[in-house]
Amino acid sequence: MKAERFALLFVIVLVIGVPLVAVLARSTSDTIEMHAQMADNGGWTPSNLTTQVGQPLHLRLTSDDVVHGFAVGQSIIPPVDVLPGQWTTTTLVFDQPGKYTFYCTRWCGPNHWRMRGTIEVTGTTSETITTTPPLYVTLNLDLDAPHPSEVVPDEKPSAIRGAALSVKRDRAAELDRTQSPAQLWQALKAAPETAALTDQQIWDLIAWTYRSRTTPERLAEGRQLYQQNCAACHGETGQGDGVIAPSLMKTPMPGMTMTGHETVAPINFMDAKNMLGASDAILEGKIIRGGMGTGMPYWGPIFTPAQIQALIDYLWTFQFGQ
Amino acid sequence: MMARSRLSPHWIVLGLLALAIVVVPNPIALAAPVEQHFRIEASAFQYTPEAIHVNPGDHVTLDLVSTDVVHGLYLDGYDLNVTADPGQTATLFFTADRAGSFRFRCSVTCGALHPFMIGKLNVGSNDLFWRAIGLGALAVVAGVWVMRPKGDRQ
């Protein structure tokens, strides 16, 4: 009889105690478990996090399908890979309040870039950061307007040939970020110092200008950003023929109008007519704001201004050779 | 009646033919090694092309192009591994110094049917198989010759 009572007590303690311990352990642990799935299947779970300035955010990440990556936009926190069947831990500390975007860093399908979430960081900080709006906002540029170049070079402009020209090498050292290469070409064509140059020589001079305002390190950074984030659609050689491109090129049925939900073929950066008519400000705007109904992602909350400039410098190398 | 030789010339010819089939080197295998370049597209859940063929000694360059998610390629026998993100072609160089058939498989979990994402690398022709076929054919010919009707015998 005594043994029976003891057994009953044992079972009751077991039934109540085990779940209680599990619940307590979960409530006291401040580690957040996050699951990653392709954007089509739900993306990040949870996708909205909150924390406070200076308070570390511990994350435990795993993938439910394919290889993903985790990174926080505009921050120096190193990205981590999120692999199926494995747990990755990372700790985030923010020293500035604001709304941060975290995103997937490994291409996981055509909708990879939609795999994003936010981290709301509250609190106060002593230092105030003033941000200047990008050039396309202050200039009120229409990013969707076509910008064909009226003039195109016969062959790919070469910075080496441009550097060899003796004419006024310092003239173009300071580039106007609102000016397109085509406008610069027109200006140089009209200028008396460069009037003696042939059309192609003026292009070479412009190529040298664009090449000499950047550094090899910045080009390398731009190249890396391009390969990781852009090449899947725009192609490794910039011709708009990336591996995802075929799934984006859906020709609209005759008689149908664009509703803004379609995707279009990625831009070919080797196309001189289109590229040479664009200014730094337009390229920057398109990267920050995205394509708005073309399938082009918006990178504003992901890249820092320096990263965007490195990317733009790299984009110009598709037009201006060494 | 003349004593029949134990080893008729026919049997000697047959034996020499069989020996030739077994030991004559494969002319393809003696070809000088060349540079081989392949582009393999990896998508869920297949490789295109799924089988590639090289000769022993060839210097092989494999470009792995992933068209949807991150895929990998692990080559059995050679113990080589490479992974490719979409938009970032990965390249593998190796010298095909081991003859035979080797599987390559996806080395990055890429979805539900990931374990079935396999392909094949053939290095050299399958000599053993073709020599066996040759010996078999020779045996059939010899059998038919031995069992030919009596009247035909000289």
Coordinates of C-alpha atoms in Angstrom, one line a residue:
Chain A
M1 CA 0.0 0.0 0.0
K2 CA 2.8 2.3 0.9
A3 CA 4.7 1.4 -2.3
E4 CA 1.5 2.2 -4.4
R5 CA 1.2 5.6 -2.8
F6 CA 4.8 6.4 -3.5
A7 CA 4.4 5.3 -7.1
L8 CA 1.4 7.6 -7.5
L9 CA 3.3 10.5 -6.0
F10 CA 6.2 9.8 -8.3
V11 CA 4.0 9.8 -11.4
I12 CA 2.3 13.0 -10.3
V13 CA 5.6 14.8 -9.7
L14 CA 6.9 13.6 -13.1
V15 CA 3.8 14.7 -15.0
I16 CA 3.7 18.1 -13.5
G17 CA 7.4 18.7 -13.0
V18 CA 8.9 17.9 -16.4
P19 CA 6.8 20.4 -18.4
L20 CA 7.2 23.0 -15.6
V21 CA 11.0 22.7 -15.8
A22 CA 10.8 23.0 -19.6
V23 CA 8.6 26.1 -19.5
L24 CA 10.8 27.7 -16.8
A25 CA 13.9 27.0 -18.8
R26 CA 12.5 28.5 -21.9
S27 CA 11.2 31.6 -20.2
T28 CA 14.5 32.4 -18.4
S29 CA 16.6 31.9 -21.5
D30 CA 16.9 35.1 -23.5
T31 CA 18.1 33.3 -26.7
I32 CA 15.7 33.7 -29.6
E33 CA 15.3 30.7 -31.9
M34 CA 14.9 31.7 -35.5
H35 CA 14.0 29.5 -38.4
A36 CA 14.9 30.4 -42.0
Q37 CA 12.8 29.3 -45.0
M38 CA 12.7 30.4 -48.6
A39 CA 10.7 33.7 -48.9
D40 CA 7.9 31.8 -50.7
N41 CA 7.5 29.6 -47.7
G42 CA 7.5 32.3 -45.0
G43 CA 11.0 33.6 -44.8
W44 CA 12.3 34.3 -41.3
T45 CA 10.3 33.2 -38.2
P46 CA 10.1 35.4 -36.2
S47 CA 10.7 38.3 -38.6
N48 CA 10.3 41.2 -36.3
L49 CA 12.6 41.6 -33.3
T50 CA 12.9 44.3 -30.6
T51 CA 15.8 45.2 -28.4
Q52 CA 17.4 48.1 -26.6
V53 CA 20.6 50.0 -27.2
G54 CA 23.5 48.2 -25.7
Q55 CA 21.5 45.1 -24.8
P56 CA 22.8 42.0 -26.5
L57 CA 20.4 40.0 -28.6
H58 CA 21.3 36.3 -28.7
L59 CA 20.1 34.5 -31.7
R60 CA 20.0 30.8 -32.5
L61 CA 19.5 30.2 -36.2
T62 CA 18.7 27.2 -38.3
S63 CA 17.3 26.6 -41.8
D64 CA 14.3 24.5 -42.6
D65 CA 15.1 24.0 -46.3
V66 CA 18.3 25.2 -48.0
V67 CA 21.4 27.2 -47.3
H68 CA 20.6 30.7 -46.1
G69 CA 22.7 33.5 -44.5
F70 CA 22.0 36.0 -41.8
A71 CA 23.3 39.6 -41.8
V72 CA 22.1 42.9 -40.5
G73 CA 22.0 45.7 -43.1
Q74 CA 24.3 48.8 -42.7
S75 CA 26.2 47.2 -39.8
I76 CA 29.6 45.7 -39.3
I77 CA 28.2 42.6 -37.6
P78 CA 29.8 39.7 -39.6
P79 CA 27.2 37.7 -41.6
V80 CA 26.8 34.0 -40.6
D81 CA 25.6 31.1 -42.6
V82 CA 22.4 29.4 -41.7
L83 CA 22.5 25.8 -42.6
P84 CA 19.8 23.1 -42.6
G85 CA 20.2 20.7 -39.7
Q86 CA 22.6 22.9 -37.9
W87 CA 22.3 25.7 -35.3
T88 CA 24.3 28.8 -35.7
T89 CA 24.5 31.3 -32.8
T90 CA 25.2 34.9 -33.1
T91 CA 25.0 37.9 -30.8
L92 CA 23.9 41.4 -31.9
V93 CA 24.6 44.5 -30.0
F94 CA 23.4 47.9 -31.3
D95 CA 24.8 51.2 -30.1
Q96 CA 22.3 53.3 -32.0
P97 CA 18.6 53.2 -31.8
G98 CA 16.6 52.8 -35.0
K99 CA 15.0 50.3 -37.3
Y100 CA 17.5 47.8 -38.7
T101 CA 16.9 45.4 -41.5
F102 CA 18.3 41.9 -41.4
Y103 CA 18.4 39.9 -44.5
C104 CA 19.4 36.6 -46.2
T105 CA 22.9 36.7 -47.7
R106 CA 22.9 33.5 -49.8
W107 CA 20.8 33.3 -52.9
C108 CA 18.0 30.9 -52.1
G109 CA 15.8 31.3 -55.1
P110 CA 14.3 34.1 -57.3
N111 CA 12.7 35.7 -54.2
H112 CA 15.8 35.5 -52.0
W113 CA 15.9 39.2 -51.6
R114 CA 12.4 39.3 -50.1
M115 CA 13.7 37.3 -47.2
R116 CA 14.1 40.2 -44.8
G117 CA 13.0 41.2 -41.3
T118 CA 13.4 44.1 -39.0
I119 CA 15.0 44.8 -35.6
E120 CA 13.5 47.7 -33.7
V121 CA 16.2 49.1 -31.4
T122 CA 14.9 51.5 -28.8
G123 CA 16.7 53.6 -26.3
T124 CA 18.7 56.8 -26.3
T125 CA 22.3 57.6 -27.1
S126 CA 24.5 60.5 -26.4
E127 CA 25.7 61.1 -29.9
T128 CA 23.4 62.2 -32.6
I129 CA 23.8 61.1 -36.1
T130 CA 22.6 63.3 -38.9
T131 CA 21.9 61.7 -42.2
T132 CA 21.8 63.4 -45.5
P133 CA 19.2 62.3 -48.0
P134 CA 20.6 60.7 -51.1
L135 CA 21.2 62.9 -54.2
Y136 CA 18.2 61.6 -56.1
V137 CA 15.9 62.8 -53.3
T138 CA 17.3 66.3 -53.1
L139 CA 17.4 66.6 -56.9
N140 CA 13.9 65.1 -57.2
L141 CA 15.0 62.8 -60.0
D142 CA 12.6 60.6 -61.9
L143 CA 14.3 57.3 -61.6
D144 CA 11.9 55.5 -63.9
A145 CA 12.3 57.8 -66.8
P146 CA 14.4 56.3 -69.7
H147 CA 17.8 57.9 -70.0
P148 CA 19.2 56.9 -73.4
S149 CA 22.6 58.3 -74.3
E150 CA 22.6 60.3 -77.6
V151 CA 26.2 59.5 -78.2
V152 CA 27.9 56.1 -77.8
P153 CA 31.6 55.3 -78.4
D154 CA 32.6 53.1 -81.3
E155 CA 34.7 50.8 -79.1
K156 CA 34.9 50.4 -75.3
P157 CA 36.6 53.5 -73.9
S158 CA 40.0 52.7 -72.3
A159 CA 41.4 54.4 -69.3
I160 CA 45.0 53.6 -70.3
R161 CA 44.5 55.3 -73.6
G162 CA 42.8 58.2 -71.8
A163 CA 45.7 58.6 -69.4
A164 CA 48.1 58.8 -72.4
L165 CA 46.4 61.8 -73.7
S166 CA 48.3 65.0 -72.8
V167 CA 45.3 67.2 -72.9
K168 CA 44.1 68.6 -69.6
R169 CA 44.3 65.6 -67.5
D170 CA 43.2 67.4 -64.3
R171 CA 40.2 69.0 -65.9
A172 CA 37.8 66.1 -65.2
A173 CA 39.4 65.1 -61.9
E174 CA 36.3 66.3 -60.1
L175 CA 33.3 64.4 -61.4
D176 CA 29.8 65.8 -61.1
R177 CA 27.7 63.0 -59.6
T178 CA 24.6 64.4 -61.3
Q179 CA 26.1 64.3 -64.7
S180 CA 26.0 61.3 -67.0
P181 CA 29.0 60.3 -69.1
A182 CA 27.1 61.3 -72.2
Q183 CA 26.6 64.9 -70.8
L184 CA 30.3 65.0 -69.8
W185 CA 31.2 64.0 -73.4
Q186 CA 29.0 66.8 -74.8
A187 CA 30.6 69.3 -72.4
L188 CA 34.1 68.1 -73.3
K189 CA 33.3 68.2 -77.0
A190 CA 32.2 71.8 -76.8
A191 CA 35.1 72.8 -74.5
P192 CA 38.0 74.6 -76.4
E193 CA 40.8 72.6 -74.5
T194 CA 39.5 69.3 -75.7
A195 CA 38.0 70.3 -79.0
A196 CA 41.1 68.9 -80.8
L197 CA 40.4 65.4 -79.6
T198 CA 38.6 62.8 -81.7
D199 CA 35.3 61.5 -80.4
Q200 CA 36.9 58.2 -79.2
Q201 CA 39.7 60.1 -77.5
I202 CA 37.1 62.1 -75.5
W203 CA 35.5 58.8 -74.4
D204 CA 39.0 57.5 -73.4
L205 CA 39.5 60.6 -71.3
I206 CA 36.1 60.0 -69.6
A207 CA 37.1 56.4 -69.0
W208 CA 40.3 57.5 -67.4
T209 CA 38.3 60.0 -65.3
Y210 CA 35.9 57.4 -63.9
R211 CA 38.8 54.9 -63.4
S212 CA 41.0 57.4 -61.6
R213 CA 38.5 58.7 -59.2
T214 CA 38.2 55.2 -57.6
T215 CA 40.8 52.9 -56.0
P216 CA 41.5 49.2 -56.6
E217 CA 40.3 48.5 -53.1
R218 CA 37.0 50.2 -53.7
L219 CA 36.6 48.3 -57.1
A220 CA 37.4 45.0 -55.3
E221 CA 34.7 45.8 -52.7
G222 CA 32.2 46.8 -55.4
R223 CA 33.0 43.6 -57.3
Q224 CA 32.4 41.5 -54.3
L225 CA 29.1 43.2 -53.5
Y226 CA 28.1 42.8 -57.2
Q227 CA 28.9 39.1 -57.2
Q228 CA 27.1 38.3 -54.0
N229 CA 24.0 40.4 -54.6
C230 CA 23.6 41.4 -58.3
A231 CA 25.2 38.7 -60.5
A232 CA 22.5 36.2 -60.0
C233 CA 20.2 38.4 -62.2
H234 CA 22.5 40.9 -63.9
G235 CA 25.0 38.2 -64.8
E236 CA 28.6 37.7 -63.8
T237 CA 29.7 39.7 -66.9
G238 CA 27.0 42.4 -66.4
Q239 CA 25.1 41.4 -69.5
G240 CA 21.8 40.9 -67.8
D241 CA 22.0 37.2 -68.4
G242 CA 22.3 35.9 -64.8
V243 CA 21.0 32.5 -63.8
I244 CA 17.8 33.9 -62.4
A245 CA 17.1 36.1 -65.4
P246 CA 15.1 33.6 -67.5
S247 CA 12.5 33.3 -64.7
L248 CA 12.2 37.1 -64.6
M249 CA 11.6 37.7 -68.3
K250 CA 7.9 37.2 -68.6
T251 CA 6.6 38.8 -71.7
P252 CA 3.2 40.4 -71.1
M253 CA 0.3 39.0 -73.1
P254 CA -0.7 41.3 -76.0
G255 CA -3.2 43.9 -74.9
M256 CA -2.2 43.6 -71.2
T257 CA -0.9 46.7 -69.4
M258 CA 1.8 46.6 -66.8
T259 CA 0.3 46.7 -63.3
G260 CA 3.5 47.0 -61.4
H261 CA 3.5 43.4 -60.2
E262 CA 5.5 42.0 -63.1
T263 CA 9.2 41.4 -63.3
V264 CA 11.2 42.5 -66.3
A265 CA 14.5 41.4 -67.8
P266 CA 17.5 42.7 -65.7
I267 CA 19.4 45.7 -67.1
N268 CA 22.4 44.9 -69.3
F269 CA 25.3 47.0 -67.9
M270 CA 27.2 46.4 -71.2
D271 CA 24.6 48.3 -73.1
A272 CA 26.3 51.7 -73.7
K273 CA 23.2 53.5 -74.9
N274 CA 21.4 52.9 -71.6
M275 CA 24.4 53.1 -69.2
L276 CA 26.2 56.2 -70.5
G277 CA 23.0 58.2 -70.2
A278 CA 22.9 57.5 -66.4
S279 CA 24.5 59.5 -63.7
D280 CA 25.9 58.4 -60.4
A281 CA 22.8 60.0 -58.8
I282 CA 20.4 57.8 -60.9
L283 CA 22.4 54.6 -60.3
E284 CA 22.5 55.4 -56.6
G285 CA 18.8 56.1 -56.5
K286 CA 18.0 52.8 -58.3
I287 CA 20.1 50.8 -55.9
I288 CA 18.6 52.5 -52.9
R289 CA 15.0 52.5 -54.0
G290 CA 14.9 49.4 -56.2
G291 CA 13.0 48.9 -59.4
M292 CA 9.4 49.5 -58.2
G293 CA 7.5 46.9 -60.2
T294 CA 10.3 45.5 -62.1
G295 CA 11.6 42.9 -59.7
M296 CA 14.7 44.9 -58.8
P297 CA 15.2 44.7 -55.0
Y298 CA 15.7 47.9 -52.9
W299 CA 19.1 48.0 -51.2
G300 CA 18.7 51.2 -49.2
P301 CA 18.4 49.5 -45.8
I302 CA 21.1 47.0 -46.6
F303 CA 24.1 48.9 -48.0
T304 CA 26.0 51.8 -46.5
P305 CA 26.5 54.9 -48.7
A306 CA 30.2 53.8 -49.0
Q307 CA 29.2 50.4 -50.2
I308 CA 26.8 51.9 -52.7
Q309 CA 29.5 54.1 -54.1
A310 CA 31.9 51.2 -54.4
L311 CA 29.2 49.3 -56.3
I312 CA 28.6 52.2 -58.6
D313 CA 32.3 52.5 -59.3
Y314 CA 32.3 48.8 -60.2
L315 CA 29.3 49.2 -62.5
W316 CA 31.2 51.8 -64.5
T317 CA 33.9 49.3 -65.2
F318 CA 31.4 47.5 -67.5
Q319 CA 31.6 50.6 -69.7
F320 CA 35.0 51.9 -69.1
G321 CA 37.9 49.5 -69.6
Q322 CA 41.4 49.7 -68.2
Chain B
M1 CA 44.7 -43.5 -89.1
M2 CA 46.9 -40.6 -88.4
A3 CA 47.3 -39.5 -84.8
R4 CA 45.5 -36.2 -84.3
S5 CA 47.6 -33.4 -82.9
R6 CA 46.4 -32.5 -79.5
L7 CA 46.7 -28.8 -80.3
S8 CA 45.2 -28.1 -83.7
P9 CA 46.2 -24.8 -85.3
H10 CA 42.6 -23.6 -84.9
W11 CA 42.9 -23.8 -81.1
I12 CA 46.2 -21.9 -81.2
V13 CA 44.5 -19.1 -83.3
L14 CA 41.7 -19.0 -80.9
G15 CA 44.0 -18.8 -77.9
L16 CA 46.0 -16.0 -79.5
L17 CA 42.8 -14.1 -80.3
A18 CA 41.6 -14.4 -76.7
L19 CA 45.0 -13.3 -75.4
A20 CA 44.9 -10.3 -77.8
I21 CA 41.4 -9.3 -76.5
V22 CA 42.7 -9.4 -72.9
V23 CA 46.0 -7.7 -73.2
V24 CA 46.0 -5.3 -76.2
P25 CA 45.9 -1.8 -74.8
N26 CA 43.0 0.4 -75.4
P27 CA 44.0 2.9 -78.1
I28 CA 41.8 5.7 -76.5
A29 CA 43.6 5.3 -73.2
L30 CA 47.0 5.9 -75.0
A31 CA 45.9 9.3 -76.4
A32 CA 47.9 12.2 -75.1
P33 CA 46.2 14.1 -72.2
V34 CA 44.2 17.2 -73.2
E35 CA 42.6 20.1 -71.5
Q36 CA 38.9 19.4 -70.9
H37 CA 36.4 22.1 -70.0
F38 CA 32.9 21.4 -68.7
R39 CA 30.1 23.7 -67.6
I40 CA 27.8 21.8 -65.2
E41 CA 24.5 23.5 -64.4
A42 CA 23.1 22.6 -61.0
S43 CA 19.5 23.1 -60.3
A44 CA 17.0 21.4 -57.9
F45 CA 17.6 18.5 -58.1
Q46 CA 19.9 17.6 -61.0
Y47 CA 23.1 18.3 -62.8
T48 CA 23.1 19.2 -66.5
P49 CA 24.9 17.4 -68.0
E50 CA 24.6 14.6 -65.5
A51 CA 27.4 12.5 -66.9
I52 CA 30.8 13.6 -68.2
H53 CA 33.5 11.6 -69.9
V54 CA 37.2 12.3 -69.9
N55 CA 40.3 10.2 -70.7
P56 CA 42.9 9.2 -68.1
G57 CA 45.4 12.0 -67.6
D58 CA 43.2 14.8 -68.9
H59 CA 43.4 18.1 -67.2
V60 CA 39.8 18.8 -66.3
T61 CA 38.2 22.1 -65.5
L62 CA 34.7 22.0 -64.1
D63 CA 32.6 25.1 -63.9
L64 CA 29.7 24.7 -61.5
V65 CA 26.9 27.1 -62.2
S66 CA 24.0 27.1 -59.8
T67 CA 20.7 28.3 -61.1
D68 CA 18.5 28.4 -58.1
V69 CA 19.9 27.9 -54.6
V70 CA 23.3 27.1 -53.2
H71 CA 24.5 23.8 -54.6
G72 CA 27.7 21.8 -54.2
L73 CA 29.6 19.1 -56.0
Y74 CA 31.6 16.4 -54.2
L75 CA 33.5 14.1 -56.4
D76 CA 33.8 10.6 -55.1
G77 CA 37.2 8.9 -55.5
Y78 CA 39.0 12.2 -56.0
D79 CA 37.8 13.7 -52.8
L80 CA 37.1 17.1 -54.2
N81 CA 34.4 19.5 -53.1
V82 CA 33.2 22.8 -54.4
T83 CA 30.1 24.9 -53.7
A84 CA 28.5 27.5 -56.0
D85 CA 26.1 30.3 -55.1
P86 CA 23.8 31.5 -57.9
G87 CA 25.7 34.2 -59.8
Q88 CA 29.0 33.0 -58.5
T89 CA 30.4 30.3 -60.7
A90 CA 32.8 27.9 -58.9
T91 CA 35.6 26.2 -60.6
L92 CA 37.3 22.9 -59.9
F93 CA 40.6 21.9 -61.5
F94 CA 42.0 18.4 -61.4
T95 CA 43.9 15.9 -63.3
A96 CA 41.9 12.7 -64.1
D97 CA 44.7 10.4 -62.8
R98 CA 42.4 7.7 -61.6
A99 CA 40.5 5.6 -64.1
G100 CA 37.0 4.4 -63.5
S101 CA 33.5 5.7 -62.9
F102 CA 33.0 8.1 -60.1
R103 CA 29.8 9.6 -58.7
F104 CA 29.6 13.3 -57.9
R105 CA 26.9 14.4 -55.6
C106 CA 25.5 17.7 -54.2
S107 CA 27.4 18.5 -51.0
V108 CA 25.0 21.3 -49.8
T109 CA 21.5 20.5 -48.5
C110 CA 19.4 22.0 -51.2
G111 CA 15.9 20.7 -50.5
A112 CA 13.9 17.6 -50.1
L113 CA 15.4 15.6 -53.0
H114 CA 18.9 16.7 -52.3
P115 CA 20.2 13.1 -51.6
F116 CA 19.2 12.2 -55.2
M117 CA 21.1 14.9 -56.8
I118 CA 23.9 12.9 -58.4
G119 CA 26.0 12.7 -61.5
K120 CA 28.8 10.6 -62.9
L121 CA 32.3 11.2 -64.0
N122 CA 33.7 8.5 -66.4
V123 CA 37.5 8.5 -66.6
G124 CA 38.5 6.3 -69.5
S125 CA 36.3 3.6 -71.1
N126 CA 35.2 0.6 -69.1
D127 CA 37.9 -1.7 -70.4
L128 CA 36.9 -4.7 -68.3
F129 CA 33.4 -4.6 -69.7
W130 CA 34.4 -4.3 -73.4
R131 CA 37.1 -7.1 -73.0
A132 CA 34.5 -9.3 -71.5
I133 CA 32.1 -8.6 -74.4
G134 CA 35.0 -9.4 -76.8
L135 CA 35.8 -12.7 -75.1
G136 CA 32.1 -13.6 -75.0
A137 CA 31.7 -12.9 -78.7
L138 CA 34.9 -15.0 -79.4
A139 CA 33.5 -17.9 -77.5
V140 CA 30.2 -17.8 -79.5
V141 CA 32.1 -17.7 -82.8
A142 CA 34.3 -20.6 -81.7
G143 CA 31.3 -22.6 -80.5
V144 CA 29.5 -22.1 -83.8
W145 CA 32.6 -23.1 -85.6
V146 CA 33.1 -26.3 -83.6
M147 CA 29.5 -27.4 -83.9
R148 CA 29.3 -26.7 -87.6
P149 CA 27.7 -29.6 -89.6
K150 CA 30.0 -32.6 -90.3
G151 CA 29.8 -32.3 -94.1
D152 CA 31.6 -28.9 -94.0
R153 CA 34.7 -30.4 -92.2
Q154 CA 37.7 -30.9 -94.3

